[in-house]
Amino acid sequence: MYQPVNTQAANLVNYLLHLGDNALILSQRNSEWCGHGPVLEQDIAITNISLDLIGQARSFYQYAASLEGGDATEDSLAYLRGERTYLNCLMNELPNGDWGQTIMRQFFFSVYQQLLYNALLQSRDETVAAIAEKSLKEVTYHVRWSSEWVIRLGDGTDESHARMEKALNMLWSYTGEFFMPAGYETAAVAEGIGADVAALQQRWMEQVAAVLQEATLPVPVAGKTWMQSGGKEGKHSEHLGFLLAEMQYLQRAYPGATW
Amino acid sequence: MSVQELEKIFQGKVDQEIKIEPKDWMPDAYRKTLVRQISQHAHSEIVGMLPEGNWISRAPSLKRKAILLAKVQDEAGHGLYLYSAVETLGTPRNQTIEDLHSGKAKYSSIFNYPTLTWADIGAIGWLVDGAAILNQVMLCRTSYGPYARAMVRICKEESFHQRQGFEILLVLSKGTPEQKAMCQDAINRWWWPSLMMFGPKDGESTHSDQSMTWKIKRKSNDELRQQFVDMIVEQAKILNVTLPDPALQWNAAKGHYDFGEIDWVEFWNVVKGNGPCNKERLEARRKAWDEGAWVRDAAAAFAEKRAARQAQQVA
Amino acid sequence: MNIRLTKYYYGDIPEENTGGGAGTVTVKDVAGWPLWEVFIRSKQGLDHKHVGSLQAADAQMAIENARDVYTRRSEGISIWVVESKHIHASNPDDAGAFYEPANDKVYRHPTFYDLPEELKHM
């Protein structure tokens, strides 16, 4: 099992794991909709997003595994790490809730991811820049799709408006974590590899506010809400353990088997 | 023109392999048969997402997870193409879906069996999709244009489904003793239900089938079943597994494999709703539909508002 | 042909057999979202071709749905959607009057003309 060590190389690996974990955990959550969506077209759409995200996760894990060497693979990184070494943001591991909550989360995260990948295009690490470039196209569509749905549901019926407002209130306190750098992020910035997440917050806020306004939803005032954090440092909600137990079940039950 | 004359023209087209298109005159019974058959096919795709979807969250590697997601998503697409084909016959999709939820419309019984282990995902791909493909390839030449075109698209997309299933089993068959046992167990459970997918034996009823004359269907149950058995027996050798039928034997005189009798009591019970998962499957579909109602309503309401605003801007 | 082709697979389970049990059903949105026809250009330089249909609440959603449903395997680079009710079609009953008169105008086709072998590439 991978144990993070506090060295410079481990910082980059942790940075990659963080990027991969964000994508994988949200992909895992979104994939729960497959076969259960509100209408076939959207069942297909959310699954496309899930597939894009799992692809991004694999790219980051493959690179991390190559840096780590030894027996590490994308699958050992995804399936053999425990709750305390997963480095995703808390928001991504939360249960889906209703379709509105799923959409709102996708919107918050995609806008963040778009800004992040845009910044990573400048990474001194060519592999990171290349993954960011490829993923950016996908994420640009996710932003478009989820923004439209936030607007549609926010400005739809009274019921949909109420549900979206509830989702907004529920998720808002998890948005701050995007912009609080973990140690490996700060280190990655210092080396010219990573993106300065704190610097993305202003633009994120503007973009999100514009969509919320069009959706006739209230725009939360910056700095007023207590923000949850910890996921990026491996301190998660109670939900992640169950998610991993399910996801990792076969790899854990049959150690060493090939699938 | 009299109905008899129209019917003659219609049958003439069918006989000449000219596809029937939505606006062409067609006998009511032809339309009705198509609506029933295509909608059942569509429901089978959608309900069929559930047993496989059951393993998406637990797929044993990231690659397998991505493949399975893409595959189950394809089935949603196939359901959509088929609902659209039904729509060309004048029945809106939501009506067709309501008929599924009310229990009026049917879907393939195979999806009322549970997926107990990861090997079931392989077995479904290999056996269930294998059986489905034989049926679907035949349907690419069906007489109704929109159905045939949907099937061509579906067959193109399905081509990877059986392969991925076989590959899952192939890896298991070369794996640990536990994996080998898992593989054999899944095949034991899915073999007979797969044979049942082709329906009752040809000789069991004396009523001739209009669908054959109309070229909606083009091969008999037993023809397709035999084709399936012959194909699978050969492939099973590569997997080094046994098929759970002691009567399975090469018949040199016929040039085909003989096989044992299907348990028709089980078959009829699953059709009638007593399968292990009938209730859960329908319940899952109803739940998704009911819980999605507010989303569909909201999108419709928003579209109206947007259109009204745009009209105002123009004015 | 005295054979029974009733397939209990995709398609022909008779209505008399009940399965799954009846349930409560929301009937309020039977009308659903409008139906749209989707046309896709598979490559630069080619025509948009009809590929199928789908449901969407508005045009923007229809384009996105078409992208998600009909271009999952890189089938297209450009999408047109049109609400199905706006499509006007010729009547199949007019087929004779519409299309048969063209059948005897063989002189419209290049193969009609008998030209010497020496004349290449015309």
PDB file of C-alpha atoms in Angstrom, chain B residues 36-174:
ATOM      1  CA  ARG B  36     -45.421  -3.971 -28.951  1.00  0.00           C
ATOM      2  CA  GLN B  37     -42.253  -5.591 -30.187  1.00  0.00           C
ATOM      3  CA  ILE B  38     -40.094  -2.462 -30.436  1.00  0.00           C
ATOM      4  CA  SER B  39     -41.261  -1.117 -27.091  1.00  0.00           C
ATOM      5  CA  GLN B  40     -40.540  -4.434 -25.396  1.00  0.00           C
ATOM      6  CA  HIS B  41     -37.140  -4.361 -26.988  1.00  0.00           C
ATOM      7  CA  ALA B  42     -36.615  -0.798 -25.730  1.00  0.00           C
ATOM      8  CA  HIS B  43     -37.722  -1.730 -22.211  1.00  0.00           C
ATOM      9  CA  SER B  44     -35.333  -4.683 -22.286  1.00  0.00           C
ATOM     10  CA  GLU B  45     -32.461  -2.320 -22.993  1.00  0.00           C
ATOM     11  CA  ILE B  46     -33.440  -0.002 -20.163  1.00  0.00           C
ATOM     12  CA  VAL B  47     -34.223  -2.658 -17.568  1.00  0.00           C
ATOM     13  CA  GLY B  48     -31.124  -4.467 -18.786  1.00  0.00           C
ATOM     14  CA  MET B  49     -29.039  -1.586 -17.483  1.00  0.00           C
ATOM     15  CA  LEU B  50     -29.907  -2.562 -13.911  1.00  0.00           C
ATOM     16  CA  PRO B  51     -28.299  -5.970 -13.413  1.00  0.00           C
ATOM     17  CA  GLU B  52     -25.053  -4.775 -14.966  1.00  0.00           C
ATOM     18  CA  GLY B  53     -25.275  -1.367 -13.342  1.00  0.00           C
ATOM     19  CA  ASN B  54     -25.215  -3.274 -10.083  1.00  0.00           C
ATOM     20  CA  TRP B  55     -21.460  -3.803 -10.590  1.00  0.00           C
ATOM     21  CA  ILE B  56     -20.345  -0.394 -11.860  1.00  0.00           C
ATOM     22  CA  SER B  57     -19.436   0.829  -8.390  1.00  0.00           C
ATOM     23  CA  ARG B  58     -17.555  -2.409  -7.662  1.00  0.00           C
ATOM     24  CA  ALA B  59     -15.758  -3.022 -10.961  1.00  0.00           C
ATOM     25  CA  PRO B  60     -12.355  -4.454 -10.058  1.00  0.00           C
ATOM     26  CA  SER B  61     -10.141  -2.075 -12.050  1.00  0.00           C
ATOM     27  CA  LEU B  62     -10.423   1.411 -13.484  1.00  0.00           C
ATOM     28  CA  LYS B  63     -10.325   0.027 -17.002  1.00  0.00           C
ATOM     29  CA  ARG B  64     -13.140  -2.426 -16.274  1.00  0.00           C
ATOM     30  CA  LYS B  65     -15.127   0.316 -14.613  1.00  0.00           C
ATOM     31  CA  ALA B  66     -14.820   2.595 -17.639  1.00  0.00           C
ATOM     32  CA  ILE B  67     -15.750  -0.226 -20.025  1.00  0.00           C
ATOM     33  CA  LEU B  68     -18.766  -1.266 -17.989  1.00  0.00           C
ATOM     34  CA  LEU B  69     -19.973   2.313 -17.642  1.00  0.00           C
ATOM     35  CA  ALA B  70     -19.666   2.842 -21.375  1.00  0.00           C
ATOM     36  CA  LYS B  71     -21.472  -0.401 -22.028  1.00  0.00           C
ATOM     37  CA  VAL B  72     -24.390   0.257 -19.716  1.00  0.00           C
ATOM     38  CA  GLN B  73     -24.602   3.766 -21.124  1.00  0.00           C
ATOM     39  CA  ASP B  74     -24.795   2.321 -24.636  1.00  0.00           C
ATOM     40  CA  GLU B  75     -27.851   0.398 -23.500  1.00  0.00           C
ATOM     41  CA  ALA B  76     -29.507   3.657 -22.481  1.00  0.00           C
ATOM     42  CA  GLY B  77     -28.737   4.909 -25.974  1.00  0.00           C
ATOM     43  CA  HIS B  78     -30.206   1.783 -27.516  1.00  0.00           C
ATOM     44  CA  GLY B  79     -33.357   2.162 -25.479  1.00  0.00           C
ATOM     45  CA  LEU B  80     -33.573   5.739 -26.685  1.00  0.00           C
ATOM     46  CA  TYR B  81     -33.168   4.797 -30.368  1.00  0.00           C
ATOM     47  CA  LEU B  82     -35.886   2.192 -29.985  1.00  0.00           C
ATOM     48  CA  TYR B  83     -38.296   4.471 -28.127  1.00  0.00           C
ATOM     49  CA  SER B  84     -37.782   6.909 -30.997  1.00  0.00           C
ATOM     50  CA  ALA B  85     -38.673   4.170 -33.480  1.00  0.00           C
ATOM     51  CA  VAL B  86     -41.877   3.516 -31.508  1.00  0.00           C
ATOM     52  CA  GLU B  87     -42.572   7.226 -31.629  1.00  0.00           C
ATOM     53  CA  THR B  88     -42.560   7.133 -35.446  1.00  0.00           C
ATOM     54  CA  LEU B  89     -45.542   4.785 -35.167  1.00  0.00           C
ATOM     55  CA  GLY B  90     -47.505   7.379 -33.218  1.00  0.00           C
ATOM     56  CA  THR B  91     -46.901   6.322 -29.626  1.00  0.00           C
ATOM     57  CA  PRO B  92     -45.018   8.935 -27.578  1.00  0.00           C
ATOM     58  CA  ARG B  93     -42.094   7.738 -25.491  1.00  0.00           C
ATOM     59  CA  ASN B  94     -43.616   8.661 -22.182  1.00  0.00           C
ATOM     60  CA  GLN B  95     -46.705   6.608 -22.992  1.00  0.00           C
ATOM     61  CA  THR B  96     -44.507   3.636 -23.805  1.00  0.00           C
ATOM     62  CA  ILE B  97     -42.635   4.117 -20.534  1.00  0.00           C
ATOM     63  CA  GLU B  98     -45.856   4.378 -18.550  1.00  0.00           C
ATOM     64  CA  ASP B  99     -46.876   1.019 -19.996  1.00  0.00           C
ATOM     65  CA  LEU B 100     -43.707  -0.510 -18.618  1.00  0.00           C
ATOM     66  CA  HIS B 101     -44.238   1.013 -15.204  1.00  0.00           C
ATOM     67  CA  SER B 102     -47.855  -0.061 -14.997  1.00  0.00           C
ATOM     68  CA  GLY B 103     -46.811  -3.645 -15.684  1.00  0.00           C
ATOM     69  CA  LYS B 104     -48.714  -3.707 -18.970  1.00  0.00           C
ATOM     70  CA  ALA B 105     -45.654  -3.863 -21.201  1.00  0.00           C
ATOM     71  CA  LYS B 106     -43.022  -6.567 -20.954  1.00  0.00           C
ATOM     72  CA  TYR B 107     -39.282  -6.835 -21.211  1.00  0.00           C
ATOM     73  CA  SER B 108     -36.890  -9.712 -21.589  1.00  0.00           C
ATOM     74  CA  SER B 109     -37.077 -12.104 -18.648  1.00  0.00           C
ATOM     75  CA  ILE B 110     -33.345 -12.566 -18.577  1.00  0.00           C
ATOM     76  CA  PHE B 111     -32.975  -9.281 -16.714  1.00  0.00           C
ATOM     77  CA  ASN B 112     -34.982 -10.635 -13.800  1.00  0.00           C
ATOM     78  CA  TYR B 113     -32.011 -12.735 -12.725  1.00  0.00           C
ATOM     79  CA  PRO B 114     -29.569 -11.259 -10.210  1.00  0.00           C
ATOM     80  CA  THR B 115     -25.893 -10.481 -10.827  1.00  0.00           C
ATOM     81  CA  LEU B 116     -24.201 -12.127  -7.864  1.00  0.00           C
ATOM     82  CA  THR B 117     -20.520 -11.876  -8.665  1.00  0.00           C
ATOM     83  CA  TRP B 118     -18.212  -9.955 -10.977  1.00  0.00           C
ATOM     84  CA  ALA B 119     -18.117 -13.005 -13.248  1.00  0.00           C
ATOM     85  CA  ASP B 120     -21.804 -12.428 -13.956  1.00  0.00           C
ATOM     86  CA  ILE B 121     -20.821  -9.290 -15.841  1.00  0.00           C
ATOM     87  CA  GLY B 122     -18.650 -11.454 -18.045  1.00  0.00           C
ATOM     88  CA  ALA B 123     -21.349 -14.080 -18.441  1.00  0.00           C
ATOM     89  CA  ILE B 124     -23.941 -11.477 -19.393  1.00  0.00           C
ATOM     90  CA  GLY B 125     -21.647 -10.025 -22.018  1.00  0.00           C
ATOM     91  CA  TRP B 126     -20.754 -13.387 -23.463  1.00  0.00           C
ATOM     92  CA  LEU B 127     -24.042 -15.297 -23.224  1.00  0.00           C
ATOM     93  CA  VAL B 128     -26.837 -12.746 -22.934  1.00  0.00           C
ATOM     94  CA  ASP B 129     -25.345 -10.253 -25.375  1.00  0.00           C
ATOM     95  CA  GLY B 130     -24.320 -13.155 -27.562  1.00  0.00           C
ATOM     96  CA  ALA B 131     -27.920 -14.325 -27.734  1.00  0.00           C
ATOM     97  CA  ALA B 132     -29.155 -10.772 -28.182  1.00  0.00           C
ATOM     98  CA  ILE B 133     -26.806 -10.116 -31.059  1.00  0.00           C
ATOM     99  CA  LEU B 134     -28.123 -13.102 -33.041  1.00  0.00           C
ATOM    100  CA  ASN B 135     -31.591 -11.676 -32.675  1.00  0.00           C
ATOM    101  CA  GLN B 136     -30.486  -8.156 -33.424  1.00  0.00           C
ATOM    102  CA  VAL B 137     -28.492  -8.998 -36.515  1.00  0.00           C
ATOM    103  CA  MET B 138     -31.640 -10.615 -37.866  1.00  0.00           C
ATOM    104  CA  LEU B 139     -33.625  -7.493 -36.987  1.00  0.00           C
ATOM    105  CA  CYS B 140     -31.289  -5.248 -38.997  1.00  0.00           C
ATOM    106  CA  ARG B 141     -33.206  -6.579 -42.011  1.00  0.00           C
ATOM    107  CA  THR B 142     -36.644  -6.167 -40.480  1.00  0.00           C
ATOM    108  CA  SER B 143     -39.270  -4.662 -42.781  1.00  0.00           C
ATOM    109  CA  TYR B 144     -39.965  -1.459 -40.843  1.00  0.00           C
ATOM    110  CA  GLY B 145     -37.409   1.182 -41.828  1.00  0.00           C
ATOM    111  CA  PRO B 146     -36.946   3.077 -38.548  1.00  0.00           C
ATOM    112  CA  TYR B 147     -36.645  -0.189 -36.596  1.00  0.00           C
ATOM    113  CA  ALA B 148     -34.127  -1.589 -39.057  1.00  0.00           C
ATOM    114  CA  ARG B 149     -32.063   1.607 -38.951  1.00  0.00           C
ATOM    115  CA  ALA B 150     -32.090   1.671 -35.151  1.00  0.00           C
ATOM    116  CA  MET B 151     -30.934  -1.945 -35.177  1.00  0.00           C
ATOM    117  CA  VAL B 152     -28.076  -1.221 -37.568  1.00  0.00           C
ATOM    118  CA  ARG B 153     -26.838   1.493 -35.224  1.00  0.00           C
ATOM    119  CA  ILE B 154     -27.308  -0.763 -32.206  1.00  0.00           C
ATOM    120  CA  CYS B 155     -25.502  -3.701 -33.791  1.00  0.00           C
ATOM    121  CA  LYS B 156     -22.574  -1.446 -34.649  1.00  0.00           C
ATOM    122  CA  GLU B 157     -22.339  -0.296 -31.043  1.00  0.00           C
ATOM    123  CA  GLU B 158     -22.973  -3.750 -29.578  1.00  0.00           C
ATOM    124  CA  SER B 159     -20.013  -5.278 -31.305  1.00  0.00           C
ATOM    125  CA  PHE B 160     -17.747  -4.575 -28.342  1.00  0.00           C
ATOM    126  CA  HIS B 161     -20.224  -5.781 -25.729  1.00  0.00           C
ATOM    127  CA  GLN B 162     -19.858  -9.493 -26.292  1.00  0.00           C
ATOM    128  CA  ARG B 163     -16.099  -9.165 -26.646  1.00  0.00           C
ATOM    129  CA  GLN B 164     -15.711  -7.372 -23.332  1.00  0.00           C
ATOM    130  CA  GLY B 165     -17.776 -10.081 -21.618  1.00  0.00           C
ATOM    131  CA  PHE B 166     -15.724 -12.844 -23.108  1.00  0.00           C
ATOM    132  CA  GLU B 167     -12.527 -11.060 -22.148  1.00  0.00           C
ATOM    133  CA  ILE B 168     -13.674 -10.721 -18.523  1.00  0.00           C
ATOM    134  CA  LEU B 169     -14.269 -14.474 -18.397  1.00  0.00           C
ATOM    135  CA  LEU B 170     -11.034 -15.253 -20.198  1.00  0.00           C
ATOM    136  CA  VAL B 171      -9.042 -13.373 -17.561  1.00  0.00           C
ATOM    137  CA  LEU B 172     -10.960 -15.138 -14.775  1.00  0.00           C
ATOM    138  CA  SER B 173     -10.475 -18.530 -16.401  1.00  0.00           C
ATOM    139  CA  LYS B 174      -6.720 -18.000 -16.285  1.00  0.00           C
TER     140      LYS B 174
END
